[in-house]
JSON list of C-alpha atoms in Angstrom, two decimals:
[
{"chain": "A", "resi": 1, "resn": "MET", "atom": "CA", "xyz": [73.46, 207.08, -82.28]},
{"chain": "A", "resi": 2, "resn": "GLU", "atom": "CA", "xyz": [72.13, 210.61, -81.37]},
{"chain": "A", "resi": 3, "resn": "ILE", "atom": "CA", "xyz": [73.78, 213.03, -79.58]},
{"chain": "A", "resi": 4, "resn": "VAL", "atom": "CA", "xyz": [72.18, 216.16, -78.00]},
{"chain": "A", "resi": 5, "resn": "TYR", "atom": "CA", "xyz": [73.81, 219.04, -76.03]},
{"chain": "A", "resi": 6, "resn": "ILE", "atom": "CA", "xyz": [71.64, 220.92, -72.87]},
{"chain": "A", "resi": 7, "resn": "LYS", "atom": "CA", "xyz": [72.55, 223.44, -70.62]},
{"chain": "A", "resi": 8, "resn": "THR", "atom": "CA", "xyz": [72.56, 222.90, -67.14]},
{"chain": "A", "resi": 9, "resn": "PRO", "atom": "CA", "xyz": [73.56, 224.80, -63.82]},
{"chain": "A", "resi": 10, "resn": "MET", "atom": "CA", "xyz": [76.19, 222.81, -63.94]},
{"chain": "A", "resi": 11, "resn": "GLY", "atom": "CA", "xyz": [77.54, 223.15, -67.62]},
{"chain": "A", "resi": 12, "resn": "ILE", "atom": "CA", "xyz": [76.76, 221.80, -70.69]},
{"chain": "A", "resi": 13, "resn": "ALA", "atom": "CA", "xyz": [75.21, 218.24, -70.61]},
{"chain": "A", "resi": 14, "resn": "LYS", "atom": "CA", "xyz": [75.77, 215.99, -73.44]},
{"chain": "A", "resi": 15, "resn": "ILE", "atom": "CA", "xyz": [73.68, 213.04, -74.50]},
{"chain": "A", "resi": 16, "resn": "THR", "atom": "CA", "xyz": [73.84, 210.03, -76.58]},
{"chain": "A", "resi": 17, "resn": "GLY", "atom": "CA", "xyz": [71.30, 207.26, -77.44]},
{"chain": "A", "resi": 18, "resn": "ASP", "atom": "CA", "xyz": [69.20, 206.05, -79.76]},
{"chain": "A", "resi": 19, "resn": "GLU", "atom": "CA", "xyz": [65.66, 203.49, -79.64]},
{"chain": "A", "resi": 20, "resn": "SER", "atom": "CA", "xyz": [67.92, 201.11, -77.22]},
{"chain": "A", "resi": 21, "resn": "GLY", "atom": "CA", "xyz": [68.36, 203.70, -74.76]},
{"chain": "A", "resi": 22, "resn": "VAL", "atom": "CA", "xyz": [70.42, 206.74, -73.35]},
{"chain": "A", "resi": 23, "resn": "ALA", "atom": "CA", "xyz": [74.05, 205.42, -73.53]},
{"chain": "A", "resi": 24, "resn": "SER", "atom": "CA", "xyz": [75.96, 207.96, -71.99]},
{"chain": "A", "resi": 25, "resn": "ILE", "atom": "CA", "xyz": [75.57, 211.59, -70.24]},
{"chain": "A", "resi": 26, "resn": "SER", "atom": "CA", "xyz": [78.08, 213.99, -69.61]},
{"chain": "A", "resi": 27, "resn": "ILE", "atom": "CA", "xyz": [79.32, 217.19, -68.32]},
{"chain": "A", "resi": 28, "resn": "SER", "atom": "CA", "xyz": [81.40, 219.47, -69.67]},
{"chain": "A", "resi": 29, "resn": "ASP", "atom": "CA", "xyz": [82.47, 223.48, -69.10]},
{"chain": "A", "resi": 30, "resn": "GLU", "atom": "CA", "xyz": [82.22, 223.40, -73.05]},
{"chain": "A", "resi": 31, "resn": "GLY", "atom": "CA", "xyz": [80.04, 222.94, -75.81]},
{"chain": "A", "resi": 32, "resn": "VAL", "atom": "CA", "xyz": [77.39, 223.96, -78.29]},
{"chain": "A", "resi": 33, "resn": "ILE", "atom": "CA", "xyz": [73.61, 223.70, -76.75]},
{"chain": "A", "resi": 34, "resn": "SER", "atom": "CA", "xyz": [71.45, 222.07, -79.51]},
{"chain": "A", "resi": 35, "resn": "ASN", "atom": "CA", "xyz": [68.93, 223.68, -81.46]},
{"chain": "A", "resi": 36, "resn": "ASP", "atom": "CA", "xyz": [67.20, 220.36, -82.15]},
{"chain": "A", "resi": 37, "resn": "ILE", "atom": "CA", "xyz": [66.73, 217.23, -79.76]},
{"chain": "A", "resi": 38, "resn": "PRO", "atom": "CA", "xyz": [66.19, 214.26, -81.22]},
{"chain": "A", "resi": 39, "resn": "SER", "atom": "CA", "xyz": [62.91, 212.22, -80.20]},
{"chain": "A", "resi": 40, "resn": "VAL", "atom": "CA", "xyz": [64.78, 209.30, -78.80]},
{"chain": "A", "resi": 41, "resn": "LEU", "atom": "CA", "xyz": [66.55, 211.90, -76.34]},
{"chain": "A", "resi": 42, "resn": "GLN", "atom": "CA", "xyz": [63.55, 214.23, -75.50]},
{"chain": "A", "resi": 43, "resn": "GLU", "atom": "CA", "xyz": [62.57, 212.15, -72.37]},
{"chain": "A", "resi": 44, "resn": "ALA", "atom": "CA", "xyz": [65.97, 212.36, -71.10]},
{"chain": "A", "resi": 45, "resn": "VAL", "atom": "CA", "xyz": [66.79, 216.20, -71.63]},
{"chain": "A", "resi": 46, "resn": "GLN", "atom": "CA", "xyz": [62.82, 216.64, -69.73]},
{"chain": "A", "resi": 47, "resn": "GLN", "atom": "CA", "xyz": [64.10, 214.43, -66.91]},
{"chain": "A", "resi": 48, "resn": "LEU", "atom": "CA", "xyz": [67.07, 216.04, -66.55]},
{"chain": "A", "resi": 49, "resn": "THR", "atom": "CA", "xyz": [65.55, 219.57, -66.55]},
{"chain": "A", "resi": 50, "resn": "ASP", "atom": "CA", "xyz": [63.35, 218.49, -63.97]},
{"chain": "A", "resi": 51, "resn": "TYR", "atom": "CA", "xyz": [65.81, 217.70, -61.55]},
{"chain": "A", "resi": 52, "resn": "PHE", "atom": "CA", "xyz": [67.88, 220.25, -61.96]},
{"chain": "A", "resi": 53, "resn": "GLU", "atom": "CA", "xyz": [64.10, 222.60, -61.33]},
{"chain": "A", "resi": 54, "resn": "GLY", "atom": "CA", "xyz": [63.52, 220.38, -58.80]},
{"chain": "A", "resi": 55, "resn": "LYS", "atom": "CA", "xyz": [60.49, 218.90, -59.54]},
{"chain": "A", "resi": 56, "resn": "ARG", "atom": "CA", "xyz": [62.12, 215.15, -60.32]},
{"chain": "A", "resi": 57, "resn": "THR", "atom": "CA", "xyz": [63.91, 212.97, -57.05]},
{"chain": "A", "resi": 58, "resn": "ASN", "atom": "CA", "xyz": [64.55, 209.83, -59.33]},
{"chain": "A", "resi": 59, "resn": "PHE", "atom": "CA", "xyz": [64.68, 208.80, -63.30]},
{"chain": "A", "resi": 60, "resn": "ASP", "atom": "CA", "xyz": [62.42, 206.52, -65.29]},
{"chain": "A", "resi": 61, "resn": "LEU", "atom": "CA", "xyz": [64.46, 206.54, -68.42]},
{"chain": "A", "resi": 62, "resn": "LYS", "atom": "CA", "xyz": [65.61, 203.14, -70.77]},
{"chain": "A", "resi": 63, "resn": "LEU", "atom": "CA", "xyz": [69.56, 203.34, -70.15]},
{"chain": "A", "resi": 64, "resn": "ASN", "atom": "CA", "xyz": [71.96, 201.13, -72.61]},
{"chain": "A", "resi": 65, "resn": "PRO", "atom": "CA", "xyz": [75.28, 202.24, -71.01]},
{"chain": "A", "resi": 66, "resn": "LYS", "atom": "CA", "xyz": [78.26, 199.83, -72.39]},
{"chain": "A", "resi": 67, "resn": "GLY", "atom": "CA", "xyz": [80.37, 198.26, -69.53]},
{"chain": "A", "resi": 68, "resn": "THR", "atom": "CA", "xyz": [81.79, 194.80, -68.29]},
{"chain": "A", "resi": 69, "resn": "ASP", "atom": "CA", "xyz": [79.55, 192.89, -66.45]},
{"chain": "A", "resi": 70, "resn": "PHE", "atom": "CA", "xyz": [80.88, 194.10, -62.88]},
{"chain": "A", "resi": 71, "resn": "GLN", "atom": "CA", "xyz": [80.12, 197.52, -63.74]},
{"chain": "A", "resi": 72, "resn": "GLN", "atom": "CA", "xyz": [76.34, 197.16, -64.82]},
{"chain": "A", "resi": 73, "resn": "LYS", "atom": "CA", "xyz": [76.28, 195.35, -61.74]},
{"chain": "A", "resi": 74, "resn": "VAL", "atom": "CA", "xyz": [77.75, 198.32, -59.76]},
{"chain": "A", "resi": 75, "resn": "TRP", "atom": "CA", "xyz": [75.56, 200.85, -61.76]},
{"chain": "A", "resi": 76, "resn": "ARG", "atom": "CA", "xyz": [72.55, 198.91, -60.86]},
{"chain": "A", "resi": 77, "resn": "VAL", "atom": "CA", "xyz": [73.40, 199.17, -57.26]},
{"chain": "A", "resi": 78, "resn": "LEU", "atom": "CA", "xyz": [74.16, 202.80, -57.35]},
{"chain": "A", "resi": 79, "resn": "GLN", "atom": "CA", "xyz": [70.70, 203.62, -58.73]},
{"chain": "A", "resi": 80, "resn": "ASN", "atom": "CA", "xyz": [69.07, 202.32, -55.56]},
{"chain": "A", "resi": 81, "resn": "ILE", "atom": "CA", "xyz": [70.78, 205.08, -53.42]},
{"chain": "A", "resi": 82, "resn": "PRO", "atom": "CA", "xyz": [68.08, 207.39, -52.68]},
{"chain": "A", "resi": 83, "resn": "PHE", "atom": "CA", "xyz": [68.01, 211.24, -53.57]},
{"chain": "A", "resi": 84, "resn": "GLY", "atom": "CA", "xyz": [69.31, 212.74, -50.84]},
{"chain": "A", "resi": 85, "resn": "LYS", "atom": "CA", "xyz": [71.00, 210.07, -49.46]},
{"chain": "A", "resi": 86, "resn": "THR", "atom": "CA", "xyz": [74.72, 209.27, -49.77]},
{"chain": "A", "resi": 87, "resn": "MET", "atom": "CA", "xyz": [76.79, 205.31, -49.15]},
{"chain": "A", "resi": 88, "resn": "SER", "atom": "CA", "xyz": [80.15, 204.61, -48.83]},
{"chain": "A", "resi": 89, "resn": "TYR", "atom": "CA", "xyz": [82.25, 202.60, -50.90]},
{"chain": "A", "resi": 90, "resn": "LEU", "atom": "CA", "xyz": [82.35, 200.36, -48.30]},
{"chain": "A", "resi": 91, "resn": "GLU", "atom": "CA", "xyz": [78.82, 200.07, -48.02]},
{"chain": "A", "resi": 92, "resn": "LEU", "atom": "CA", "xyz": [78.70, 199.57, -51.83]},
{"chain": "A", "resi": 93, "resn": "SER", "atom": "CA", "xyz": [80.40, 196.68, -51.23]},
{"chain": "A", "resi": 94, "resn": "GLN", "atom": "CA", "xyz": [78.83, 195.06, -49.28]},
{"chain": "A", "resi": 95, "resn": "LYS", "atom": "CA", "xyz": [75.42, 195.32, -50.71]},
{"chain": "A", "resi": 96, "resn": "LEU", "atom": "CA", "xyz": [77.38, 193.62, -53.81]},
{"chain": "A", "resi": 97, "resn": "GLY", "atom": "CA", "xyz": [78.78, 190.70, -51.45]},
{"chain": "A", "resi": 98, "resn": "ASP", "atom": "CA", "xyz": [82.43, 191.45, -51.43]},
{"chain": "A", "resi": 99, "resn": "VAL", "atom": "CA", "xyz": [83.65, 193.82, -48.89]},
{"chain": "A", "resi": 100, "resn": "LYS", "atom": "CA", "xyz": [87.14, 192.98, -50.30]},
{"chain": "A", "resi": 101, "resn": "ALA", "atom": "CA", "xyz": [86.16, 194.58, -53.94]},
{"chain": "A", "resi": 102, "resn": "VAL", "atom": "CA", "xyz": [86.10, 198.20, -52.41]},
{"chain": "A", "resi": 103, "resn": "ARG", "atom": "CA", "xyz": [88.39, 199.73, -54.96]},
{"chain": "A", "resi": 104, "resn": "ALA", "atom": "CA", "xyz": [86.83, 197.46, -57.81]},
{"chain": "A", "resi": 105, "resn": "VAL", "atom": "CA", "xyz": [83.99, 199.28, -56.96]},
{"chain": "A", "resi": 106, "resn": "ALA", "atom": "CA", "xyz": [85.60, 202.47, -56.87]},
{"chain": "A", "resi": 107, "resn": "ALA", "atom": "CA", "xyz": [86.80, 202.02, -60.09]},
{"chain": "A", "resi": 108, "resn": "ALA", "atom": "CA", "xyz": [83.28, 200.66, -61.56]},
{"chain": "A", "resi": 109, "resn": "ASN", "atom": "CA", "xyz": [81.64, 203.94, -60.10]},
{"chain": "A", "resi": 110, "resn": "GLY", "atom": "CA", "xyz": [84.31, 206.20, -61.86]},
{"chain": "A", "resi": 111, "resn": "LYS", "atom": "CA", "xyz": [83.67, 204.73, -65.21]},
{"chain": "A", "resi": 112, "resn": "ASN", "atom": "CA", "xyz": [79.48, 205.37, -64.70]},
{"chain": "A", "resi": 113, "resn": "PRO", "atom": "CA", "xyz": [78.88, 207.02, -68.11]},
{"chain": "A", "resi": 114, "resn": "LEU", "atom": "CA", "xyz": [75.46, 207.94, -66.86]},
{"chain": "A", "resi": 115, "resn": "TRP", "atom": "CA", "xyz": [75.79, 211.16, -64.91]},
{"chain": "A", "resi": 116, "resn": "ILE", "atom": "CA", "xyz": [72.99, 211.84, -62.67]},
{"chain": "A", "resi": 117, "resn": "VAL", "atom": "CA", "xyz": [70.88, 209.39, -63.56]},
{"chain": "A", "resi": 118, "resn": "VAL", "atom": "CA", "xyz": [73.07, 206.65, -62.20]},
{"chain": "A", "resi": 119, "resn": "PRO", "atom": "CA", "xyz": [74.08, 208.37, -58.80]},
{"chain": "A", "resi": 120, "resn": "CYS", "atom": "CA", "xyz": [77.76, 207.86, -58.60]},
{"chain": "A", "resi": 121, "resn": "HIS", "atom": "CA", "xyz": [77.77, 211.27, -56.68]},
{"chain": "A", "resi": 122, "resn": "ARG", "atom": "CA", "xyz": [76.18, 210.10, -54.00]},
{"chain": "A", "resi": 123, "resn": "VAL", "atom": "CA", "xyz": [78.87, 207.81, -53.16]},
{"chain": "A", "resi": 124, "resn": "ILE", "atom": "CA", "xyz": [81.39, 208.97, -50.49]},
{"chain": "A", "resi": 125, "resn": "GLY", "atom": "CA", "xyz": [84.52, 208.15, -48.46]},
{"chain": "A", "resi": 126, "resn": "SER", "atom": "CA", "xyz": [83.96, 205.94, -45.18]},
{"chain": "A", "resi": 127, "resn": "ASP", "atom": "CA", "xyz": [84.36, 208.76, -43.27]},
{"chain": "A", "resi": 128, "resn": "GLY", "atom": "CA", "xyz": [82.02, 211.24, -44.94]},
{"chain": "A", "resi": 129, "resn": "SER", "atom": "CA", "xyz": [84.83, 212.65, -46.93]},
{"chain": "A", "resi": 130, "resn": "LEU", "atom": "CA", "xyz": [84.29, 213.95, -50.61]},
{"chain": "A", "resi": 131, "resn": "THR", "atom": "CA", "xyz": [86.27, 211.43, -52.60]},
{"chain": "A", "resi": 132, "resn": "GLY", "atom": "CA", "xyz": [87.06, 211.53, -56.52]},
{"chain": "A", "resi": 133, "resn": "TYR", "atom": "CA", "xyz": [84.29, 212.53, -58.75]},
{"chain": "A", "resi": 134, "resn": "ALA", "atom": "CA", "xyz": [84.64, 212.34, -62.91]},
{"chain": "A", "resi": 135, "resn": "GLY", "atom": "CA", "xyz": [82.98, 215.91, -62.73]},
{"chain": "A", "resi": 136, "resn": "GLY", "atom": "CA", "xyz": [84.91, 217.37, -60.07]},
{"chain": "A", "resi": 137, "resn": "LEU", "atom": "CA", "xyz": [84.64, 217.64, -56.87]},
{"chain": "A", "resi": 138, "resn": "GLY", "atom": "CA", "xyz": [82.80, 221.19, -56.79]},
{"chain": "A", "resi": 139, "resn": "ARG", "atom": "CA", "xyz": [80.11, 219.39, -59.23]},
{"chain": "A", "resi": 140, "resn": "LYS", "atom": "CA", "xyz": [79.77, 216.66, -56.88]},
{"chain": "A", "resi": 141, "resn": "MET", "atom": "CA", "xyz": [79.23, 219.03, -53.34]},
{"chain": "A", "resi": 142, "resn": "TRP", "atom": "CA", "xyz": [76.75, 220.96, -55.95]},
{"chain": "A", "resi": 143, "resn": "LEU", "atom": "CA", "xyz": [74.81, 217.73, -56.29]},
{"chain": "A", "resi": 144, "resn": "LEU", "atom": "CA", "xyz": [74.55, 216.56, -53.01]},
{"chain": "A", "resi": 145, "resn": "GLU", "atom": "CA", "xyz": [73.54, 220.40, -51.66]},
{"chain": "A", "resi": 146, "resn": "HIS", "atom": "CA", "xyz": [71.12, 220.19, -54.37]},
{"chain": "A", "resi": 147, "resn": "GLU", "atom": "CA", "xyz": [69.57, 216.74, -53.53]},
{"chain": "A", "resi": 148, "resn": "ASN", "atom": "CA", "xyz": [70.17, 217.77, -49.68]},
{"chain": "A", "resi": 149, "resn": "PRO", "atom": "CA", "xyz": [69.59, 221.39, -48.95]},
{"chain": "A", "resi": 150, "resn": "SER", "atom": "CA", "xyz": [70.79, 222.67, -45.49]},
{"chain": "A", "resi": 151, "resn": "SER", "atom": "CA", "xyz": [67.81, 224.76, -43.82]},
{"chain": "A", "resi": 152, "resn": "GLN", "atom": "CA", "xyz": [69.11, 227.46, -42.41]},
{"chain": "A", "resi": 153, "resn": "GLN", "atom": "CA", "xyz": [67.31, 227.91, -38.98]},
{"chain": "A", "resi": 154, "resn": "SER", "atom": "CA", "xyz": [66.49, 231.96, -38.40]},
{"chain": "A", "resi": 155, "resn": "LEU", "atom": "CA", "xyz": [68.60, 233.75, -35.15]},
{"chain": "A", "resi": 156, "resn": "PHE", "atom": "CA", "xyz": [65.86, 236.18, -34.78]}
]
């Protein structure tokens, strides 16, 4: 498994993967930025860089996250939430065909190993509130604002 650490506006992203695909992307406040990017991770680094520069609204990477069948199913549905849009945990459960699975869906969402690429940050509470996020609610808010910046109208 190859590993690379890159600087992002939100901290240091750790990307792991191999020829089978990207296995994980996580964020931390600490880490040493890599000097060399393994060839199998170059596309992931480029696409994340493009995302943060506002040049990319979706990802086209070969993914290989580890998880249960149910988690994999939730993560696939998450990838269908459009850039700049949000969905509640209840709506996500409905898309999966079981409104009673809200807690299981939330738990699977919290186990998402592919930060940003599988956009769990786009899932919010039914009342519109920002709810749990492994990277912290400040990062979740930053990502949602990055994807849907409010346009202040001029007063003059």
